[in-house]
Amino acid sequence: MNLKGLLSALLLVVLVPLTASTALAQKGSVFGVIVDNESGETLIGANVRVDGTMQGATTDLDGRFEIANLDPGTYALVISYIGYNTMTVTDVVIGDEPVRLDLTMTSEAIGLDEVIVEARAIRNSEAVLLRDRQKAIAVSDAISAEAISRSGGSDAADAMEKVTGASVVGGKYVYVRGLGERYSNTQLNGAELPSSDPDKKAIQFDLFPANLLDNIVTLKTFTPDKPGNFSGGLVDIGTKSFPEEFSFQFSTSTSFNSETNFGADYLFYNGSDTDWLGYDDGARDIPSQLLDADLQIPTESSAGIDARIRGNNEPALMLDELSKSFNNIMAPGVKTAPVNQGYSLSLGNKSMLFGKPLGYVLSATYDRKTSQYEGGQTGRYSFAGSGANELAPDMLLDDNEGSTESSLGGLANFTYQFAKNHEVGFNTLYTRTGESSARFQEGLWQKEFGANDTTSKFINRTLEYSERELLSLQLRGKHYLPGFLGSTVEWSATSADTRQDQPDLRFFAHTSRVIGSGDPILTTKASGFRDPSRLFRQLDETSQSAKMDISVPFKFANGQSGKVKVGGLIQRAERDFGERSFSITPNQPFDGDEASYFSPENMGIVGVDTLSSGNLRYTFGNLLVDRSKLRNSYRGERDIAAAYGMIELPISARLKFIGGARIESTVIDVVSLDSTQGIGDLDEIDLLPSANVVYQLTDNMNLRAAATRTLARPTFREIAPFESFEFINGNFFIGNPDLDRTLITNYDLRWEWFTRPGEIVAVSLFYKKLLDPIERTIIGGTNGQIQFQNVDEATVTGLEIEARTRLDFITPVLKNIAFGTNISFVNSTIDIPETELATRRGVNPDAPSTRELQGQSPFIVNADLSYENYDAGTVAGFYYNVFGRRLVNVSLGGTPDVFERPSPQLDFTFSQRLPMNWRIKLAVKNILGSEYKETYRFNGQDFIYQLYDPGRTVSLGFSFSP
């Protein structure tokens, strides 16, 4: 049975006991997790007993326990475990609702008497994450589902904006510590995910709805039990898992945007009838006549000659049929924007299957949102020449765009404890997003018309639709083997499929020129832009991986606990990328009506004459041309095998060393479908050592230091031996089969003080040296040829400061108010590639030989001020985020680089518990009305590259949770 079949079987098994699990609802229960106070490790087999009774439980593989069927009242719990001091928890009040107690136990070697504590229910999951972080063996940051909800985040990308040192680019891609997406690694429940973007390594974080998340943990230092292909951070997205009690939640929301929903004419792409579900129903498919990639479309010349001279009309008729095969929609439509809406439903419980506990979580989400900007600007400039005080404008356009995004998400997680010390689980996640956009640009084109021509116009229309899909299936197991040195074995097998489909990307431009005092002359063909075009792209990538980790604990005579851990991983990824490209040769006069221009009357054969010979002479209008190139499609394979060994060694009661090494073998092969092209390949074996030291200055204060080596591999796209043309920005991207991987040496130092539960103060320093970093390099001067190449060396240094505290230390009146902030300062230096440097110095002989990394910000600031009254059910907060200017584009021909300018974001959220288990939530985003701005910087002036106002968004939602 394959994994998909197993999922179906498990769903049938679960549906039967769904209602049986509430049979004990009339009585109370207590549950929780028990961990070692020193290491933070969960304790397996600890005994939890209700004092004075025979009722009790034993902790499982994850240190969890549950005692059910308790009559309402006040109890004391006695917790015991061999080698640990017995603990008694008093004043455990049991009612109708389950009570959660998360507890720590201390070793007998410390010499304490029996510990007696007063019971406290754990309500703040942020505090739990901070506790885990305090005991972690590596430098890490985390954000919980509760914090994501409080901040108003709708997906994982929103959540990552709150993580120290992280910034989100384009609303999708996460940069950690100022390093680009290639230096991050993204996992889902511990398994690496493939990318659905053909040009990037990064996962698009907006694929993960917030409702499906349990937490997001970002590791910033490498330990050998983790993959070695990261330097900025390893981001592990954790989905909801084993529930301790029945849970159900339904929510619905709507939102309004000042630029989209209040009377504006909304630009839209008239696509398919199922776009609202996030998929195209086939309306954008390549016409069936053109599906054969080997089909040769007749040319106008050959079809005409065959008909006139040879009497063979078939080529002309074929050309006519194919030219008429596409629909005539080549420009945006205008309508009233639809109302944004979102829905989510989740269900979780723990039932009994064959007398053993089975936990499950089921969740589904749907979201549809529109966005638009009017009055945006697009500018392109070039160097005006030596001594010029400003840049010369090449193009200045007014820019308007509307987009609609529909997303579906589903999650089904199961965990079955088939024996006391053994459990297996199955996780599945499915997300799908369909996004359509319609763009209209109009303005001056000085490079074509001349600097003094202010009456001629360039008009550009773009229609784009993209479907992204992710399906992740994971089978995992965890086993405690007391008879085998008390070892714990964890394993998983994961299959992940990602897909990005861009069907029928459409581009149509024309010029409107006024000669003298005459009427405007409309032209659809010019040397500066392509003929009307329709592009089809599809990426399919599958990844299978299997890993196993074996942990063997040990304890010294002084009671200090350590661990030896060994394991390995195998992973295989396969990618297929295909591209078909068609253009329309414009032979007909254009009167400004796009729909009429591409109607059947103007496509293909528009006239027929009979010659004296009896043969036919055809007059052709607009004609279809196949621009597809076999070399623009490729197949790639990547095989990675890894093995590691590491030790967690307590040097003393407060000093711990975590060290070891990981060996990773990498084999990558990328082959163009054009056999005349070269093969992109990489074959390396790397040893990646790691040394982490944790010194516990006090019971709640740590000093961490780490020295590690990691790597960054080139992506399939970067080494694929082909070129692709992005007609929107005019660049040719050319693959480089000779790319090597980057080796990175990392040094980290962090001081962290966990002042109180849920509070922290931390300061981190880091330094990274990159050998053979991969950078985008301009290899063709001003003709837009861009290639990824290795450069010699780069360095990154940074400082991170984090603080999170409640304000009751000022006065008890402020006990419900909390403040949090994290600030990062980063400096990066990279040697400019020789070809790029030669171009720069051809314009400016004094141009420096170094620059910052692309995507790197010199600073990142996050801050929040929140109010939470648990008794009243009120939560409110302000959230602020800003980053320093970051390099987004290396310009051509010596023109200054393009930077994204700071765009301060201030958001507000408010939620209130209502009667009958309902809750209302209000959120306002971009209160400051910040614009998105990319600019050239020259001679102290900013010149617009891209500018638009995303507007302010107000959302209102309701949720129900019994």
JSON list of N, CA and C in Angstrom, two decimals, residues 83-117:
[
{"chain": "A", "resi": 83, "resn": "GLY", "atom": "N", "xyz": [16.33, 7.46, 39.93]},
{"chain": "A", "resi": 83, "resn": "GLY", "atom": "CA", "xyz": [17.45, 8.38, 39.76]},
{"chain": "A", "resi": 83, "resn": "GLY", "atom": "C", "xyz": [17.07, 9.84, 39.91]},
{"chain": "A", "resi": 84, "resn": "TYR", "atom": "N", "xyz": [15.78, 10.11, 40.21]},
{"chain": "A", "resi": 84, "resn": "TYR", "atom": "CA", "xyz": [15.32, 11.49, 40.35]},
{"chain": "A", "resi": 84, "resn": "TYR", "atom": "C", "xyz": [14.60, 11.67, 41.69]},
{"chain": "A", "resi": 85, "resn": "ASN", "atom": "N", "xyz": [14.61, 12.90, 42.19]},
{"chain": "A", "resi": 85, "resn": "ASN", "atom": "CA", "xyz": [13.90, 13.20, 43.42]},
{"chain": "A", "resi": 85, "resn": "ASN", "atom": "C", "xyz": [12.40, 13.12, 43.20]},
{"chain": "A", "resi": 86, "resn": "THR", "atom": "N", "xyz": [11.74, 12.48, 44.14]},
{"chain": "A", "resi": 86, "resn": "THR", "atom": "CA", "xyz": [10.28, 12.39, 44.07]},
{"chain": "A", "resi": 86, "resn": "THR", "atom": "C", "xyz": [9.67, 13.78, 44.21]},
{"chain": "A", "resi": 87, "resn": "MET", "atom": "N", "xyz": [8.61, 14.03, 43.43]},
{"chain": "A", "resi": 87, "resn": "MET", "atom": "CA", "xyz": [7.95, 15.33, 43.44]},
{"chain": "A", "resi": 87, "resn": "MET", "atom": "C", "xyz": [6.48, 15.15, 43.80]},
{"chain": "A", "resi": 88, "resn": "THR", "atom": "N", "xyz": [5.98, 16.05, 44.64]},
{"chain": "A", "resi": 88, "resn": "THR", "atom": "CA", "xyz": [4.56, 16.09, 44.98]},
{"chain": "A", "resi": 88, "resn": "THR", "atom": "C", "xyz": [3.99, 17.43, 44.54]},
{"chain": "A", "resi": 89, "resn": "VAL", "atom": "N", "xyz": [2.93, 17.36, 43.74]},
{"chain": "A", "resi": 89, "resn": "VAL", "atom": "CA", "xyz": [2.26, 18.57, 43.25]},
{"chain": "A", "resi": 89, "resn": "VAL", "atom": "C", "xyz": [0.93, 18.68, 43.99]},
{"chain": "A", "resi": 90, "resn": "THR", "atom": "N", "xyz": [0.76, 19.74, 44.74]},
{"chain": "A", "resi": 90, "resn": "THR", "atom": "CA", "xyz": [-0.45, 19.91, 45.55]},
{"chain": "A", "resi": 90, "resn": "THR", "atom": "C", "xyz": [-1.43, 20.84, 44.86]},
{"chain": "A", "resi": 91, "resn": "ASP", "atom": "N", "xyz": [-2.63, 20.85, 45.39]},
{"chain": "A", "resi": 91, "resn": "ASP", "atom": "CA", "xyz": [-3.69, 21.78, 44.96]},
{"chain": "A", "resi": 91, "resn": "ASP", "atom": "C", "xyz": [-4.00, 21.68, 43.47]},
{"chain": "A", "resi": 92, "resn": "VAL", "atom": "N", "xyz": [-4.09, 20.46, 42.99]},
{"chain": "A", "resi": 92, "resn": "VAL", "atom": "CA", "xyz": [-4.51, 20.24, 41.61]},
{"chain": "A", "resi": 92, "resn": "VAL", "atom": "C", "xyz": [-6.03, 20.21, 41.58]},
{"chain": "A", "resi": 93, "resn": "VAL", "atom": "N", "xyz": [-6.63, 21.26, 41.08]},
{"chain": "A", "resi": 93, "resn": "VAL", "atom": "CA", "xyz": [-8.08, 21.40, 41.09]},
{"chain": "A", "resi": 93, "resn": "VAL", "atom": "C", "xyz": [-8.64, 20.81, 39.80]},
{"chain": "A", "resi": 94, "resn": "ILE", "atom": "N", "xyz": [-9.48, 19.77, 39.95]},
{"chain": "A", "resi": 94, "resn": "ILE", "atom": "CA", "xyz": [-10.07, 19.09, 38.81]},
{"chain": "A", "resi": 94, "resn": "ILE", "atom": "C", "xyz": [-11.53, 19.51, 38.66]},
{"chain": "A", "resi": 95, "resn": "GLY", "atom": "N", "xyz": [-11.90, 19.93, 37.47]},
{"chain": "A", "resi": 95, "resn": "GLY", "atom": "CA", "xyz": [-13.28, 20.28, 37.16]},
{"chain": "A", "resi": 95, "resn": "GLY", "atom": "C", "xyz": [-13.70, 19.60, 35.89]},
{"chain": "A", "resi": 96, "resn": "ASP", "atom": "N", "xyz": [-14.61, 20.25, 35.15]},
{"chain": "A", "resi": 96, "resn": "ASP", "atom": "CA", "xyz": [-15.06, 19.68, 33.88]},
{"chain": "A", "resi": 96, "resn": "ASP", "atom": "C", "xyz": [-14.00, 19.75, 32.80]},
{"chain": "A", "resi": 97, "resn": "GLU", "atom": "N", "xyz": [-13.13, 20.78, 32.86]},
{"chain": "A", "resi": 97, "resn": "GLU", "atom": "CA", "xyz": [-12.12, 20.96, 31.83]},
{"chain": "A", "resi": 97, "resn": "GLU", "atom": "C", "xyz": [-10.83, 20.24, 32.21]},
{"chain": "A", "resi": 98, "resn": "PRO", "atom": "N", "xyz": [-10.16, 19.61, 31.24]},
{"chain": "A", "resi": 98, "resn": "PRO", "atom": "CA", "xyz": [-8.87, 18.98, 31.53]},
{"chain": "A", "resi": 98, "resn": "PRO", "atom": "C", "xyz": [-7.85, 20.00, 32.03]},
{"chain": "A", "resi": 99, "resn": "VAL", "atom": "N", "xyz": [-7.00, 19.57, 32.96]},
{"chain": "A", "resi": 99, "resn": "VAL", "atom": "CA", "xyz": [-5.97, 20.43, 33.54]},
{"chain": "A", "resi": 99, "resn": "VAL", "atom": "C", "xyz": [-4.62, 19.99, 33.00]},
{"chain": "A", "resi": 100, "resn": "ARG", "atom": "N", "xyz": [-3.83, 20.96, 32.53]},
{"chain": "A", "resi": 100, "resn": "ARG", "atom": "CA", "xyz": [-2.50, 20.65, 32.00]},
{"chain": "A", "resi": 100, "resn": "ARG", "atom": "C", "xyz": [-1.44, 21.05, 32.99]},
{"chain": "A", "resi": 101, "resn": "LEU", "atom": "N", "xyz": [-0.48, 20.12, 33.26]},
{"chain": "A", "resi": 101, "resn": "LEU", "atom": "CA", "xyz": [0.66, 20.38, 34.13]},
{"chain": "A", "resi": 101, "resn": "LEU", "atom": "C", "xyz": [1.92, 19.93, 33.41]},
{"chain": "A", "resi": 102, "resn": "ASP", "atom": "N", "xyz": [2.82, 20.86, 33.09]},
{"chain": "A", "resi": 102, "resn": "ASP", "atom": "CA", "xyz": [4.13, 20.54, 32.53]},
{"chain": "A", "resi": 102, "resn": "ASP", "atom": "C", "xyz": [5.14, 20.67, 33.65]},
{"chain": "A", "resi": 103, "resn": "LEU", "atom": "N", "xyz": [5.89, 19.58, 33.94]},
{"chain": "A", "resi": 103, "resn": "LEU", "atom": "CA", "xyz": [6.71, 19.51, 35.14]},
{"chain": "A", "resi": 103, "resn": "LEU", "atom": "C", "xyz": [8.15, 19.16, 34.79]},
{"chain": "A", "resi": 104, "resn": "THR", "atom": "N", "xyz": [9.07, 19.56, 35.66]},
{"chain": "A", "resi": 104, "resn": "THR", "atom": "CA", "xyz": [10.48, 19.19, 35.53]},
{"chain": "A", "resi": 104, "resn": "THR", "atom": "C", "xyz": [10.91, 18.43, 36.78]},
{"chain": "A", "resi": 105, "resn": "MET", "atom": "N", "xyz": [11.81, 17.46, 36.60]},
{"chain": "A", "resi": 105, "resn": "MET", "atom": "CA", "xyz": [12.33, 16.67, 37.72]},
{"chain": "A", "resi": 105, "resn": "MET", "atom": "C", "xyz": [13.83, 16.85, 37.82]},
{"chain": "A", "resi": 106, "resn": "THR", "atom": "N", "xyz": [14.34, 16.83, 39.06]},
{"chain": "A", "resi": 106, "resn": "THR", "atom": "CA", "xyz": [15.77, 17.01, 39.30]},
{"chain": "A", "resi": 106, "resn": "THR", "atom": "C", "xyz": [16.41, 15.69, 39.70]},
{"chain": "A", "resi": 107, "resn": "SER", "atom": "N", "xyz": [17.69, 15.55, 39.35]},
{"chain": "A", "resi": 107, "resn": "SER", "atom": "CA", "xyz": [18.42, 14.32, 39.63]},
{"chain": "A", "resi": 107, "resn": "SER", "atom": "C", "xyz": [18.66, 14.16, 41.13]},
{"chain": "A", "resi": 108, "resn": "GLU", "atom": "N", "xyz": [18.66, 12.91, 41.63]},
{"chain": "A", "resi": 108, "resn": "GLU", "atom": "CA", "xyz": [18.96, 12.64, 43.03]},
{"chain": "A", "resi": 108, "resn": "GLU", "atom": "C", "xyz": [20.36, 13.09, 43.41]},
{"chain": "A", "resi": 109, "resn": "ALA", "atom": "N", "xyz": [21.27, 13.13, 42.44]},
{"chain": "A", "resi": 109, "resn": "ALA", "atom": "CA", "xyz": [22.67, 13.48, 42.74]},
{"chain": "A", "resi": 109, "resn": "ALA", "atom": "C", "xyz": [22.79, 14.89, 43.26]},
{"chain": "A", "resi": 110, "resn": "ILE", "atom": "N", "xyz": [21.79, 15.75, 42.96]},
{"chain": "A", "resi": 110, "resn": "ILE", "atom": "CA", "xyz": [21.84, 17.13, 43.44]},
{"chain": "A", "resi": 110, "resn": "ILE", "atom": "C", "xyz": [21.60, 17.18, 44.94]},
{"chain": "A", "resi": 111, "resn": "GLY", "atom": "N", "xyz": [20.98, 16.10, 45.51]},
{"chain": "A", "resi": 111, "resn": "GLY", "atom": "CA", "xyz": [20.86, 16.00, 46.95]},
{"chain": "A", "resi": 111, "resn": "GLY", "atom": "C", "xyz": [19.68, 16.75, 47.52]},
{"chain": "A", "resi": 112, "resn": "LEU", "atom": "N", "xyz": [18.62, 16.97, 46.77]},
{"chain": "A", "resi": 112, "resn": "LEU", "atom": "CA", "xyz": [17.46, 17.67, 47.28]},
{"chain": "A", "resi": 112, "resn": "LEU", "atom": "C", "xyz": [16.53, 16.69, 48.00]},
{"chain": "A", "resi": 113, "resn": "ASP", "atom": "N", "xyz": [15.76, 17.20, 48.93]},
{"chain": "A", "resi": 113, "resn": "ASP", "atom": "CA", "xyz": [14.70, 16.41, 49.52]},
{"chain": "A", "resi": 113, "resn": "ASP", "atom": "C", "xyz": [13.53, 16.36, 48.54]},
{"chain": "A", "resi": 114, "resn": "GLU", "atom": "N", "xyz": [12.47, 15.71, 48.97]},
{"chain": "A", "resi": 114, "resn": "GLU", "atom": "CA", "xyz": [11.28, 15.65, 48.13]},
{"chain": "A", "resi": 114, "resn": "GLU", "atom": "C", "xyz": [10.80, 17.06, 47.81]},
{"chain": "A", "resi": 115, "resn": "VAL", "atom": "N", "xyz": [10.48, 17.29, 46.52]},
{"chain": "A", "resi": 115, "resn": "VAL", "atom": "CA", "xyz": [10.05, 18.60, 46.06]},
{"chain": "A", "resi": 115, "resn": "VAL", "atom": "C", "xyz": [8.53, 18.68, 46.14]},
{"chain": "A", "resi": 116, "resn": "ILE", "atom": "N", "xyz": [8.03, 19.75, 46.75]},
{"chain": "A", "resi": 116, "resn": "ILE", "atom": "CA", "xyz": [6.59, 19.97, 46.83]},
{"chain": "A", "resi": 116, "resn": "ILE", "atom": "C", "xyz": [6.29, 21.31, 46.18]},
{"chain": "A", "resi": 117, "resn": "VAL", "atom": "N", "xyz": [5.43, 21.29, 45.17]},
{"chain": "A", "resi": 117, "resn": "VAL", "atom": "CA", "xyz": [5.10, 22.53, 44.46]},
{"chain": "A", "resi": 117, "resn": "VAL", "atom": "C", "xyz": [3.59, 22.65, 44.38]}
]
